[in-house]
mmCIF file of C-alpha atoms in Angstrom:
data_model
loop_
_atom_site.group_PDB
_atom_site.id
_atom_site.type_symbol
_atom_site.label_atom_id
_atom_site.label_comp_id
_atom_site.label_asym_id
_atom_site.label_seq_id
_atom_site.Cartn_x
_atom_site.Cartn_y
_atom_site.Cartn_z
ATOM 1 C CA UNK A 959 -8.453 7.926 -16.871
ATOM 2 C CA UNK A 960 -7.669 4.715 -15.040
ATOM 3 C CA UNK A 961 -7.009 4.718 -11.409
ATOM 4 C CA UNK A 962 -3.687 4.599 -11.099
ATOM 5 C CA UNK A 963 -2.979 8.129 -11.826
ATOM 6 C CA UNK A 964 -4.616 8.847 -8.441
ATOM 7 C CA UNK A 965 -1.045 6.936 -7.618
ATOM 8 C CA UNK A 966 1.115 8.890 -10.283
ATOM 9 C CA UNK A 967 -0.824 12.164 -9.228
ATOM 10 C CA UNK A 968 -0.207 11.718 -5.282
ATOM 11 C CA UNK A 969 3.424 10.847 -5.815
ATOM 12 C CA UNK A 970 4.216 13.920 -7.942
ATOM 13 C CA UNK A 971 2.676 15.479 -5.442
ATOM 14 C CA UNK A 972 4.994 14.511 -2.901
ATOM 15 C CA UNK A 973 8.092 15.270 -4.776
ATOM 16 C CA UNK A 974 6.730 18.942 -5.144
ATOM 17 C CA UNK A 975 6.806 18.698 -1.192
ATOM 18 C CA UNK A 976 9.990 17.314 -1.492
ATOM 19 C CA UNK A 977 11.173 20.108 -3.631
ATOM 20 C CA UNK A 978 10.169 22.581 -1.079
ATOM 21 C CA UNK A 979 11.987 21.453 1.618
ATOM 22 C CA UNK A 980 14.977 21.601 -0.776
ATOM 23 C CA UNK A 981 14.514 24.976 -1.493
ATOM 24 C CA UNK A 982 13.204 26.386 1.644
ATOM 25 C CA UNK A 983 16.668 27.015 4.074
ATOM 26 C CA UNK A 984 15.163 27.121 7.470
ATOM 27 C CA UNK A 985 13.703 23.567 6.457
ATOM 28 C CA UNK A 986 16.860 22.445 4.638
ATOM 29 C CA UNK A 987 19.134 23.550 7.149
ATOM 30 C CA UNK A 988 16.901 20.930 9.771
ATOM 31 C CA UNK A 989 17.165 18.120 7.636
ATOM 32 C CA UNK A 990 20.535 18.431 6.454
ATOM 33 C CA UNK A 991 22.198 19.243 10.018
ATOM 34 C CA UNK A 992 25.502 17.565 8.892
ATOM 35 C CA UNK A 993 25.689 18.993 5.443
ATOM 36 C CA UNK A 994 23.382 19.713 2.378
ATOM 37 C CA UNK A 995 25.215 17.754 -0.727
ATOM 38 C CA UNK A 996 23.473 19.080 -3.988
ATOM 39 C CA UNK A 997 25.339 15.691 -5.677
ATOM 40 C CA UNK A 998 23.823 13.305 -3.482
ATOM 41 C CA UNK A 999 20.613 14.879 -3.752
ATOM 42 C CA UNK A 1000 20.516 15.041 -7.694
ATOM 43 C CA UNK A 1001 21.563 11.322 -6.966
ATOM 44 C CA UNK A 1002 18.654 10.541 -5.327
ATOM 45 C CA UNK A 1003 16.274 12.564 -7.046
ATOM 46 C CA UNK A 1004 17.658 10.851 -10.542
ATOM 47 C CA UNK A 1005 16.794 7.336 -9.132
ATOM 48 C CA UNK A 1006 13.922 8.147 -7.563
ATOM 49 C CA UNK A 1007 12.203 9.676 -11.226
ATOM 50 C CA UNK A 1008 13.830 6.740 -12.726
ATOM 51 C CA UNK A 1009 12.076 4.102 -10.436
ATOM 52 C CA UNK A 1010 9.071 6.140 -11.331
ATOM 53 C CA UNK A 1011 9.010 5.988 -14.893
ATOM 54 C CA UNK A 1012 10.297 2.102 -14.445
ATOM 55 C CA UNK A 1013 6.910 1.589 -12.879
ATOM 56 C CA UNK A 1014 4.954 3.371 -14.999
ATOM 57 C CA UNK A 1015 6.632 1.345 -17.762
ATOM 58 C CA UNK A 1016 5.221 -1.852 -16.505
ATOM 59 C CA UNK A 1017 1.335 -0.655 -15.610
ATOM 60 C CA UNK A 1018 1.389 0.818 -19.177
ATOM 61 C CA UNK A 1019 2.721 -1.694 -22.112
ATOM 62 C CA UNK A 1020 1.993 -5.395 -19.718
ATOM 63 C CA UNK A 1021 -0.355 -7.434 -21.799
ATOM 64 C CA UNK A 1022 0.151 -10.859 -20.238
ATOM 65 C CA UNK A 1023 -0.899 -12.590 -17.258
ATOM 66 C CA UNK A 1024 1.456 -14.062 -14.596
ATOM 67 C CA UNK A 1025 0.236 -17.353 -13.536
ATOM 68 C CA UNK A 1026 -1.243 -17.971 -10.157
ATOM 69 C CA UNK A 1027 1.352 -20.771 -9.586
ATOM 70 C CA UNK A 1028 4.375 -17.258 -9.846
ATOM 71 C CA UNK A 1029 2.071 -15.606 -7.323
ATOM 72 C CA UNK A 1030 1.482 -18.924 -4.420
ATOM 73 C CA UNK A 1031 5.399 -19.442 -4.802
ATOM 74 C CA UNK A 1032 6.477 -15.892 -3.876
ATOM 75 C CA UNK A 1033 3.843 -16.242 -1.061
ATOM 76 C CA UNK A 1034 5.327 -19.025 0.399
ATOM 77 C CA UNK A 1035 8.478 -18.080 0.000
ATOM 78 C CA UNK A 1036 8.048 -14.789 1.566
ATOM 79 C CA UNK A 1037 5.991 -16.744 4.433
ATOM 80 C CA UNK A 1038 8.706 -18.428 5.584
ATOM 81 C CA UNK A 1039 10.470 -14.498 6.989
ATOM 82 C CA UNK A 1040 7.365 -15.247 9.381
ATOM 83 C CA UNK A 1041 8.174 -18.838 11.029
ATOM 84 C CA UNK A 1042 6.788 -20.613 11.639
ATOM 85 C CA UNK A 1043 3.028 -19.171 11.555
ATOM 86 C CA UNK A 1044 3.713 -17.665 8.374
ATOM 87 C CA UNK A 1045 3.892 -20.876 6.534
ATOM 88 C CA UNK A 1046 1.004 -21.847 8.257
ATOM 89 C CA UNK A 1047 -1.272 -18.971 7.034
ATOM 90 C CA UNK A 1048 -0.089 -18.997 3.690
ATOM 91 C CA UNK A 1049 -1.335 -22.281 3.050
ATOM 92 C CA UNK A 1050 -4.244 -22.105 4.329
ATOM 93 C CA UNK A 1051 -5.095 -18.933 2.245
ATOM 94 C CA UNK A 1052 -3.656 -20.264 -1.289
ATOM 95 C CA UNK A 1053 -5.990 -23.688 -0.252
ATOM 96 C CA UNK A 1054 -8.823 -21.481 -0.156
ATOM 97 C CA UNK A 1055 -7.973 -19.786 -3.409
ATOM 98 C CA UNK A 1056 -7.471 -22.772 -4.994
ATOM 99 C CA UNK A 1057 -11.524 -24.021 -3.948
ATOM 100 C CA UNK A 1058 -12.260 -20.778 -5.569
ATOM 101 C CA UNK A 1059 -13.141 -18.896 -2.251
ATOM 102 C CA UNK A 1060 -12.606 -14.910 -2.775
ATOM 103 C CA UNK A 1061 -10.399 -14.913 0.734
ATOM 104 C CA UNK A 1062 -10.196 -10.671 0.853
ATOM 105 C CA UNK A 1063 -14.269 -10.591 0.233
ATOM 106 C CA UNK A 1064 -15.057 -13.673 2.944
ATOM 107 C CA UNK A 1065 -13.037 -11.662 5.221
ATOM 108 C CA UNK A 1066 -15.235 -8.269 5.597
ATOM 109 C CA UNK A 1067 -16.896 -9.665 8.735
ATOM 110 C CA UNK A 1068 -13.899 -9.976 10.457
ATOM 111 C CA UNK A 1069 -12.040 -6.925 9.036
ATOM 112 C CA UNK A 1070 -14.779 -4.416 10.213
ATOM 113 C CA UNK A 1071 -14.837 -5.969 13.343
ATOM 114 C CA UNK A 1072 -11.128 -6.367 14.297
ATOM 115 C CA UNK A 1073 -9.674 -3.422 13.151
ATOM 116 C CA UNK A 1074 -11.878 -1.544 15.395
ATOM 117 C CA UNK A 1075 -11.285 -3.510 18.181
ATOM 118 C CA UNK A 1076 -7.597 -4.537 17.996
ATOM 119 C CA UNK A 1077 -6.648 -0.653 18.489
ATOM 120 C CA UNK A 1078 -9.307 0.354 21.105
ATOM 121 C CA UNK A 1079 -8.203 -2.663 22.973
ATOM 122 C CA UNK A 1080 -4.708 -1.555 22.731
ATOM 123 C CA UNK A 1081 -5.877 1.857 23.578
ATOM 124 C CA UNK A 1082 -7.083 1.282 27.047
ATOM 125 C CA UNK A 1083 -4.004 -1.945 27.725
ATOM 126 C CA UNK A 1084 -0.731 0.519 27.100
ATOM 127 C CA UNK A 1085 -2.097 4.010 26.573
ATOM 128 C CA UNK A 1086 -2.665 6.304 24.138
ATOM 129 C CA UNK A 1087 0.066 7.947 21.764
ATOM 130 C CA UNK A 1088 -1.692 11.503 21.484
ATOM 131 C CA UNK A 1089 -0.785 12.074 24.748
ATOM 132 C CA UNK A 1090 1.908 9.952 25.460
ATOM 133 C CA UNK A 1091 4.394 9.977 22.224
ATOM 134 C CA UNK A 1092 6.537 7.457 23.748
ATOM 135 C CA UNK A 1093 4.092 5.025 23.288
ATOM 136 C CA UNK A 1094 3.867 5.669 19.457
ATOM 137 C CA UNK A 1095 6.398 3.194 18.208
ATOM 138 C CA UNK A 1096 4.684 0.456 20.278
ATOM 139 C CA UNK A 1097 1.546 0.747 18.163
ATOM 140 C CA UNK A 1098 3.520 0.962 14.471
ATOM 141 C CA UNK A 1099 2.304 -2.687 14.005
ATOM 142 C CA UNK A 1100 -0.844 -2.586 15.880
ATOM 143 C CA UNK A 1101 -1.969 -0.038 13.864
ATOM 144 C CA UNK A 1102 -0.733 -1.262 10.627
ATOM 145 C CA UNK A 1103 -2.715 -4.588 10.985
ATOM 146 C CA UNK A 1104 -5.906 -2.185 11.815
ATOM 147 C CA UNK A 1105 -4.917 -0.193 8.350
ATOM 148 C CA UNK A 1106 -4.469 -3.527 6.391
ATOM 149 C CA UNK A 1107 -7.951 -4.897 8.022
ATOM 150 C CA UNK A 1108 -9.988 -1.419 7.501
ATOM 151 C CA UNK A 1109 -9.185 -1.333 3.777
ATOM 152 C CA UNK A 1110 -10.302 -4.477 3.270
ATOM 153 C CA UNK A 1111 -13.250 -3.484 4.935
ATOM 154 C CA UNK A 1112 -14.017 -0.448 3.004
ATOM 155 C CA UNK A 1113 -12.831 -1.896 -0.508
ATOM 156 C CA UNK A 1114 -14.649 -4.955 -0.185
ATOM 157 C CA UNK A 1115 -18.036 -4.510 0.923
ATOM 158 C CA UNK A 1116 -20.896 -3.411 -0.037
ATOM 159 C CA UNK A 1117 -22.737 -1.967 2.483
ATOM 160 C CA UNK A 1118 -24.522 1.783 2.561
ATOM 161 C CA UNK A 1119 -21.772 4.667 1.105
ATOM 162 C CA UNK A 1120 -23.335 6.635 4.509
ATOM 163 C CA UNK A 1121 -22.255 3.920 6.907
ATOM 164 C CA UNK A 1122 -18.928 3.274 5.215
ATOM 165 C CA UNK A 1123 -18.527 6.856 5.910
ATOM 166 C CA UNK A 1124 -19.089 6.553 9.091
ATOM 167 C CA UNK A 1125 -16.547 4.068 9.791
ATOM 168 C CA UNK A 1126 -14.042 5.301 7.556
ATOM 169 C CA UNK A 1127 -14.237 8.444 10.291
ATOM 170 C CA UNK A 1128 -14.001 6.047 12.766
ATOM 171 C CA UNK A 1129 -10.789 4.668 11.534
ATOM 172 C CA UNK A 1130 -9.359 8.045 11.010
ATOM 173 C CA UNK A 1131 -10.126 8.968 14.735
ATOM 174 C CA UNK A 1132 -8.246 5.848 15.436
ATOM 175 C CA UNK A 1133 -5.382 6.298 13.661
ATOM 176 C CA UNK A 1134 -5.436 10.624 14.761
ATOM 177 C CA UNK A 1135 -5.295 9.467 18.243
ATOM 178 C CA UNK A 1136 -2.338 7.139 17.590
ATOM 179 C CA UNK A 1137 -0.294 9.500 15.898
ATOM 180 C CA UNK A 1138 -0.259 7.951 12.543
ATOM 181 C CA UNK A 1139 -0.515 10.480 9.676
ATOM 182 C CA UNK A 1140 0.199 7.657 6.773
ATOM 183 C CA UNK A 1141 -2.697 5.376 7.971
ATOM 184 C CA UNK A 1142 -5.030 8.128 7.874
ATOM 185 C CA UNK A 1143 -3.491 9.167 4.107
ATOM 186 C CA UNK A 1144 -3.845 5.423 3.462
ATOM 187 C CA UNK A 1145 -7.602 4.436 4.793
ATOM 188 C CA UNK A 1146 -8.514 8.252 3.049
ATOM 189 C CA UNK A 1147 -7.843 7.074 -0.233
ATOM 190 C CA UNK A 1148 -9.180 3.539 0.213
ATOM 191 C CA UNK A 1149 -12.487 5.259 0.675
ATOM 192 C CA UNK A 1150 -12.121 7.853 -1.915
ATOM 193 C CA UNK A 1151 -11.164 5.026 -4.561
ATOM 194 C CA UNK A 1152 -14.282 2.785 -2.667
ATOM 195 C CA UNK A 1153 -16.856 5.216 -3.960
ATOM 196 C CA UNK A 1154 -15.594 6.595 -7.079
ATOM 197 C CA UNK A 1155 -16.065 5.134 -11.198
ATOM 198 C CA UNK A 1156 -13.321 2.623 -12.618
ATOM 199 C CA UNK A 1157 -12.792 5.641 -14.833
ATOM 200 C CA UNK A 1158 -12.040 8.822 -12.663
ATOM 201 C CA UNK A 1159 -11.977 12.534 -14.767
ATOM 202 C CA UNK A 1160 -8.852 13.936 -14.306
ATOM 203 C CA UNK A 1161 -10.164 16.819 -11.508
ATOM 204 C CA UNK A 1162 -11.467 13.724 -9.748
ATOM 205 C CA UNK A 1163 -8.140 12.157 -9.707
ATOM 206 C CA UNK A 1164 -5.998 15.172 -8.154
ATOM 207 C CA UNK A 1165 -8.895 15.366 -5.585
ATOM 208 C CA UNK A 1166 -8.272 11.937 -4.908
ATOM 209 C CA UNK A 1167 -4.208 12.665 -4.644
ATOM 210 C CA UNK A 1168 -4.913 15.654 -2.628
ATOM 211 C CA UNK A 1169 -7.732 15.192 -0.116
ATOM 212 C CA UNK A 1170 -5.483 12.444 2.051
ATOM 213 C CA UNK A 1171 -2.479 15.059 2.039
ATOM 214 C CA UNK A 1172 -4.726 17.698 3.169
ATOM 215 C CA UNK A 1173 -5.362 15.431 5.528
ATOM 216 C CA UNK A 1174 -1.991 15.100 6.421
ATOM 217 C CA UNK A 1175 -1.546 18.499 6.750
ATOM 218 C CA UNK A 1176 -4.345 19.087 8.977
ATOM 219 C CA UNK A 1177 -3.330 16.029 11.536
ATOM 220 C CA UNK A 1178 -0.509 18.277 12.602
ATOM 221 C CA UNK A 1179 2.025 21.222 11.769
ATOM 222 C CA UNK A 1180 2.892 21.766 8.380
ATOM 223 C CA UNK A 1181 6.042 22.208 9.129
ATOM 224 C CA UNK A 1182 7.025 19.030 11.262
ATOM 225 C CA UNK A 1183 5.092 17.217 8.220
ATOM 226 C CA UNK A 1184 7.548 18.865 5.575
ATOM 227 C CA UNK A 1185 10.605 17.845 7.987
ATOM 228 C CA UNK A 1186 9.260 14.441 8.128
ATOM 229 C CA UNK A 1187 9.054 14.012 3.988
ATOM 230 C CA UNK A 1188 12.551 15.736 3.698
ATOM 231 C CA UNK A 1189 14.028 13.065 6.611
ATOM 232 C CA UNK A 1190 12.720 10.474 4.259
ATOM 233 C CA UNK A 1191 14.347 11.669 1.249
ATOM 234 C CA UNK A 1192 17.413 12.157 2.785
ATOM 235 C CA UNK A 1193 17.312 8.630 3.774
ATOM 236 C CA UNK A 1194 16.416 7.496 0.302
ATOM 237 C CA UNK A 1195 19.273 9.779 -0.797
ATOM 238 C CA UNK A 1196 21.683 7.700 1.484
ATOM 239 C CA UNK A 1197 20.799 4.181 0.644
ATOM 240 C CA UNK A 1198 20.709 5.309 -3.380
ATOM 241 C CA UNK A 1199 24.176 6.204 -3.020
ATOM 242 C CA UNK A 1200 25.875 3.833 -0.831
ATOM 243 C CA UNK A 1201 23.469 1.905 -2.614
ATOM 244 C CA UNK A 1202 25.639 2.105 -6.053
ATOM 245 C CA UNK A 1203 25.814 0.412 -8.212
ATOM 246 C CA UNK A 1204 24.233 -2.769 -6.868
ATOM 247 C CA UNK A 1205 23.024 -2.122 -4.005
ATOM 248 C CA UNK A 1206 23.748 -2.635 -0.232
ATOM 249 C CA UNK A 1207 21.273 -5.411 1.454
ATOM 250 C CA UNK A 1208 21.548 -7.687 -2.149
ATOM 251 C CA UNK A 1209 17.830 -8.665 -1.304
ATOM 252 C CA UNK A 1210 18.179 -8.662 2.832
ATOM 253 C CA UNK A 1211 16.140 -5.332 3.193
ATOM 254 C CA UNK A 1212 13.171 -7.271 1.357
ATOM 255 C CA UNK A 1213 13.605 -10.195 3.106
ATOM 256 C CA UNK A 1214 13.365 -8.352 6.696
ATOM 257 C CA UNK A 1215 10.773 -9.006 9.177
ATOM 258 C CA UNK A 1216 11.345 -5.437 10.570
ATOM 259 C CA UNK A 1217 13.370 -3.462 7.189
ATOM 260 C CA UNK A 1218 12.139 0.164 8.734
ATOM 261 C CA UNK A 1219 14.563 -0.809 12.095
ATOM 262 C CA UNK A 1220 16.828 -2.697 9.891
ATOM 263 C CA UNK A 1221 17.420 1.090 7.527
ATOM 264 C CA UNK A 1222 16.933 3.300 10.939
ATOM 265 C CA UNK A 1223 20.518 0.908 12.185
ATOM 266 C CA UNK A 1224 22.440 0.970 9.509
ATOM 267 C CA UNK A 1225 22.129 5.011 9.297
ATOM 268 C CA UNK A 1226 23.386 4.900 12.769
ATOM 269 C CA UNK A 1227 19.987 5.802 13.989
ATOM 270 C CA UNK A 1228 16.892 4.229 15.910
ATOM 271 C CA UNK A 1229 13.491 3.616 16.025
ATOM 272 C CA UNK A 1230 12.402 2.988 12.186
ATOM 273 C CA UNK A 1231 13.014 5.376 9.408
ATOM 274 C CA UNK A 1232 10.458 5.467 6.663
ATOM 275 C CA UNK A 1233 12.633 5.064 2.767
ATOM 276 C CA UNK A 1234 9.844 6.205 0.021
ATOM 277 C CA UNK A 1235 8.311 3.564 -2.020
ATOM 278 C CA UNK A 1236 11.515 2.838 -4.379
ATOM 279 C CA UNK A 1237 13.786 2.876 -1.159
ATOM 280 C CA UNK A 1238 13.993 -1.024 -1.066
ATOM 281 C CA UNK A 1239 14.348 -1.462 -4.485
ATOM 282 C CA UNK A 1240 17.313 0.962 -4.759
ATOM 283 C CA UNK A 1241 19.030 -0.384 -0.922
ATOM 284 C CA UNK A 1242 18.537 -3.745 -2.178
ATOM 285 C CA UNK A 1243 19.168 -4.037 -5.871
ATOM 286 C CA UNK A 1244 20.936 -0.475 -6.319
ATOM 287 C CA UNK A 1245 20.623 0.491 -10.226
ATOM 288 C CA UNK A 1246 18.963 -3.188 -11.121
ATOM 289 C CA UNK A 1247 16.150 -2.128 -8.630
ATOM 290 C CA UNK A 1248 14.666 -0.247 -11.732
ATOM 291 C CA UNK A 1249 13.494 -3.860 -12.520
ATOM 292 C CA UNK A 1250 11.889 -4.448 -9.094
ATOM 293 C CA UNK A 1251 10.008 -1.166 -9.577
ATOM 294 C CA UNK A 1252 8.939 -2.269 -13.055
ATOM 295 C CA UNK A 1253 7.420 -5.847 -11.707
ATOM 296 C CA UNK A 1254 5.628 -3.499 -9.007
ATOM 297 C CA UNK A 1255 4.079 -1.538 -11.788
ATOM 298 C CA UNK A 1256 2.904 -4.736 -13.436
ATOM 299 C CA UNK A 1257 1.709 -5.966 -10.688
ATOM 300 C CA UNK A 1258 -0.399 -3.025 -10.409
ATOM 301 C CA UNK A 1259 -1.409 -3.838 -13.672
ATOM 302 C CA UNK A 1260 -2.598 -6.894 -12.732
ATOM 303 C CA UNK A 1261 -4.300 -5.916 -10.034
ATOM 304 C CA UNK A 1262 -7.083 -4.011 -12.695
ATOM 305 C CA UNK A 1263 -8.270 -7.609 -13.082
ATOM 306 C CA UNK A 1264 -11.043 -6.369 -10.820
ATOM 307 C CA UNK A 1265 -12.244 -3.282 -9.199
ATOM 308 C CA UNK A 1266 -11.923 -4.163 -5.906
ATOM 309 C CA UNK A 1267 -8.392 -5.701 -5.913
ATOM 310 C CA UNK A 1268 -7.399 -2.112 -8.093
ATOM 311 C CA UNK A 1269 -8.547 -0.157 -5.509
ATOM 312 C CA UNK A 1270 -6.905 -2.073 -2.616
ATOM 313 C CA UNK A 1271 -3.332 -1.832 -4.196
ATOM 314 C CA UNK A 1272 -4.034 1.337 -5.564
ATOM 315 C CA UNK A 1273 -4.650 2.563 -1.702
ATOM 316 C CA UNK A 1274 -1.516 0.490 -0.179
ATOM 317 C CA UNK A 1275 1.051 1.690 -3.248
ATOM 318 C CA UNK A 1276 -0.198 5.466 -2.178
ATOM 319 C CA UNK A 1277 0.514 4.574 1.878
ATOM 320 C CA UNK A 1278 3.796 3.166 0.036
ATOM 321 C CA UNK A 1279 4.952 6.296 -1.278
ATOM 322 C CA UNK A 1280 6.563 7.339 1.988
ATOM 323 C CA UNK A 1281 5.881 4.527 4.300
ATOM 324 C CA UNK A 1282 8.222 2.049 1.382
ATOM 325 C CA UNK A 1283 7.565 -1.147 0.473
ATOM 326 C CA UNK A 1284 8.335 -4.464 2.185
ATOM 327 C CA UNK A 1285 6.890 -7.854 1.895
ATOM 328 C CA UNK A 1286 4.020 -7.393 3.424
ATOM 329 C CA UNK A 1287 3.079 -4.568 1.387
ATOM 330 C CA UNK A 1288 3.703 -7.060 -2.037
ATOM 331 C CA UNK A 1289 2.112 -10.306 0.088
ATOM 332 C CA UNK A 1290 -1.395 -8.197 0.161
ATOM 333 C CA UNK A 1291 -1.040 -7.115 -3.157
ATOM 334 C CA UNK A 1292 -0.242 -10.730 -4.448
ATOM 335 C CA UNK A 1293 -3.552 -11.658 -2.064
ATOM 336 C CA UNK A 1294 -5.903 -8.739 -3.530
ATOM 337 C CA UNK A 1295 -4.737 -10.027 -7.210
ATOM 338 C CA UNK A 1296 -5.299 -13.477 -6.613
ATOM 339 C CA UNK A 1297 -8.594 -12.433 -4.698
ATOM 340 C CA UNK A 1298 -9.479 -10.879 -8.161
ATOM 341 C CA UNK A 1299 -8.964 -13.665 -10.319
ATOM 342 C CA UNK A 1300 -11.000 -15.813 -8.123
ATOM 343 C CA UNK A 1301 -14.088 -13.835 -8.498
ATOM 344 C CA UNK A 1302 -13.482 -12.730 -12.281
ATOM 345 C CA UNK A 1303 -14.418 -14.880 -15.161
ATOM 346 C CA UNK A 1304 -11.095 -13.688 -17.147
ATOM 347 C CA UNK A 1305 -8.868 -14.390 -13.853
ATOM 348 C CA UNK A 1306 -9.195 -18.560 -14.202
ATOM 349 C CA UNK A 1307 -6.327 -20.370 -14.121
ATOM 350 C CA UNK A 1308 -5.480 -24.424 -14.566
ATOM 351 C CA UNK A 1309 -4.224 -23.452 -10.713
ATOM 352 C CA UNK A 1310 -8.154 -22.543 -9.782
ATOM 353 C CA UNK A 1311 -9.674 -24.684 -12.234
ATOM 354 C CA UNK A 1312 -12.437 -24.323 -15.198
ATOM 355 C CA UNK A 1313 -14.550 -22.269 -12.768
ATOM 356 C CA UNK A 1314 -16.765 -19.635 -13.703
ATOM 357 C CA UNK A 1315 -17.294 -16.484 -12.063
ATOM 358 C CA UNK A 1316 -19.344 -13.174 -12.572
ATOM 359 C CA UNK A 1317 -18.213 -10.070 -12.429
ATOM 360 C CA UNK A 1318 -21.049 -8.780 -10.709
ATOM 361 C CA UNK A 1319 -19.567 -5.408 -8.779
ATOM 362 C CA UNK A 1320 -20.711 -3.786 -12.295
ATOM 363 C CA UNK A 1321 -24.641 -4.911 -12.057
ATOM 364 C CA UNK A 1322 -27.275 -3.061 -10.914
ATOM 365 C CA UNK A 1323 -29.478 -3.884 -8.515
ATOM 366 C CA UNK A 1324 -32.202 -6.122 -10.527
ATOM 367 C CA UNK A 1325 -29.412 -7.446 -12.708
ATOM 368 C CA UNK A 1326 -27.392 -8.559 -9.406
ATOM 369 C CA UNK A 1327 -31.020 -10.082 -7.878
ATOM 370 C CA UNK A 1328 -31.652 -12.003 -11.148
ATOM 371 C CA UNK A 1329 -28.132 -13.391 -11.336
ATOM 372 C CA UNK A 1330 -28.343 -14.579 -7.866
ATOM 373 C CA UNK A 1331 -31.518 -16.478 -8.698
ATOM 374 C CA UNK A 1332 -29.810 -18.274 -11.723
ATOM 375 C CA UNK A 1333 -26.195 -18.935 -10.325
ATOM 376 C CA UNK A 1334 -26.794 -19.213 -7.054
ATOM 377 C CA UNK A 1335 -25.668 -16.527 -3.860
ATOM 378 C CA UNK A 1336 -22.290 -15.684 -5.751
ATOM 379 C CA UNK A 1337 -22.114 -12.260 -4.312
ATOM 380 C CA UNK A 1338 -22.853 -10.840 -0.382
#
């Protein structure tokens, strides 16, 4: 069973929660303050199994390969929501993938180190959000960068399972202490996926879905967690139908530096609401953001290029399912892929050149010793 069931087995997962808070009235009657619409629901619920299946589609009948050069243009362009120092790093990164330099595996040094320090740092500047919820929007970013550096981190090195443990705990700690349920879900599964075959058994797979909601569950009070996934349904519910039949932001929503404030506004509210994974596609695109979800799902097709770059989007698309997905979610998943083709033999491109590349996660010890001697240090 490849790994992206631990995706398909986590999200049905969270509909089931989703379900509950449906049917349970002291729950429903929270969410739905101003009115429970059983139309607007079955609206939302249609579009969001629909997006699903769209998805699926994709991971399960793409047989081709999208060319690097697809990949370094959407980069760039989505670079430019960032200016001007998102040009800047963009270029630099797709020159380094076009020497042939595995950017997310050069980076483990400075992942492990940074996203340790950027939140303790942060920590002891402006305060801690356990004790001071104010403070917890101020860290929504800070914390994300930690989550996007610790995953690289765990899914790209290869140091001792016991000490990736130990700083997967770490990271979790961090991310308790700030208040941030869907990191912890996020960094959980990273490491799950980190340790685990290419091919999971299906009991390992629903441990896998389940272990980062339990979790969830145990970071705080059940039932302030199921209020939180039935706010973000009723959001998606909203967008999917003002969003018919072609949508309301027509491509803004993905183009947003800040698309969580830009959602939390335009339902008259503030702060920044969380949407579900297909919320952009649906607020954007409306019923034509089926085919958004469907290039997601071959994108995580893609991503199987390498085990590594699987288990990195695998882990982000999970965060995804109620966090939603923006750029910068699709920018590291474009980065992981590309990451992949660098270091695997069947990933060359005329882009990357005749380069050649082994595939060495899947050696042993003495195999990955005697390759080294013949090729030359090709994997740290």
């Amino acid at each position: 069973m490849r790994k992206f069931h631990v995706f398909n087995t986590t999200f049905i997962f969270y509909v089931l929660l989703i379900m509950f808070t449906l049917l349970n009235e002291n729950i429903r009657a929270v969410i739905y303050s101003r009115g429970y619409k059983p139309h607007e629901v079955a609206v939302g619920m249609t579009l969001l199994l629909l997006n699903f299946l769209a998805m699926n589609i994709g991971w399960k009948i793409w047989k081709f390969k999208i060319p690097n050069v697809v990949y370094e243009a959407v980069i760039i362009l989505f670079s430019f929501i960032y200016f001007p120092i998102g040009p800047v790093i963009a270029l630099i990164l797709l020159f380094f993938y076009r020497k042939g330099v595995d950017v997310y595996s050069k980076s483990v040094p400075i992942a492990f180190v940074y996203s340790l320090l950027i939140p303790i740092l942060a920590f002891l500047v402006i305060g801690v959000p356990l004790f001071n919820q104010s403070l917890r929007f101020e860290f929504s970013r800070i914390l994300g960068i930690s989550a996007y550096l610790s995953t690289i981190a765990i899914t790209y090195s290869n140091i001792d399972r016991r000490i990736k443990l130990v700083y997967t705990l770490m990271m979790v700690a961090i991310f308790f202490i700030g208040t941030f349920r869907s990191y912890i879900l996020w960094i959980t599964v990273a490491y799950l996926l980190s340790i685990s075959k290419r091919d999971v058994k299906a009991k390992n797979t629903i441990i896998v879905g389940i272990a980062g909601i339990a979790i969830l569950i145990l970071s705080g009070n059940i039932e302030k967690l199921l209020v939180r996934i039935g706010f973000t349904f009723l959001t998606f519910t909203n967008l999917a139908v003002r969003g018919i039949p072609w949508g309301i932001y027509h491509g803004s929503l993905l183009f947003s530096p800040d698309p969580r404030r830009l959602v939390a506004t335009f339902l008259g509210g503030e702060g920044r609401y969380t949407y579900l994974i297909f919320g952009q596609p649906v607020a954007d695109f409306g019923i034509l953001g089926i085919i958004e979800s469907f290039l997601i799902g071959i994108m995580a097709k893609e991503s199987e290029i390498r085990e590594e770059s699987l288990n990195f989007t695998i882990s982000i698309l999970v965060y995804s399912i109620d966090a939603g997905i923006d750029n910068r979610i699709l920018l590291a998943i474009m980065g992981a892929i590309l990451s992949g083709r660098v270091r695997n033999e069947e990933g060359s491109s005329p882009i990357l050149g005749r380069i050649r590349f082994n595939s060495l996660p899947l050696l042993g010890k003495e195999e990955l010793q005697r390759s080294n001697n013949a090729n030359g240090k090709l994997w740290e």
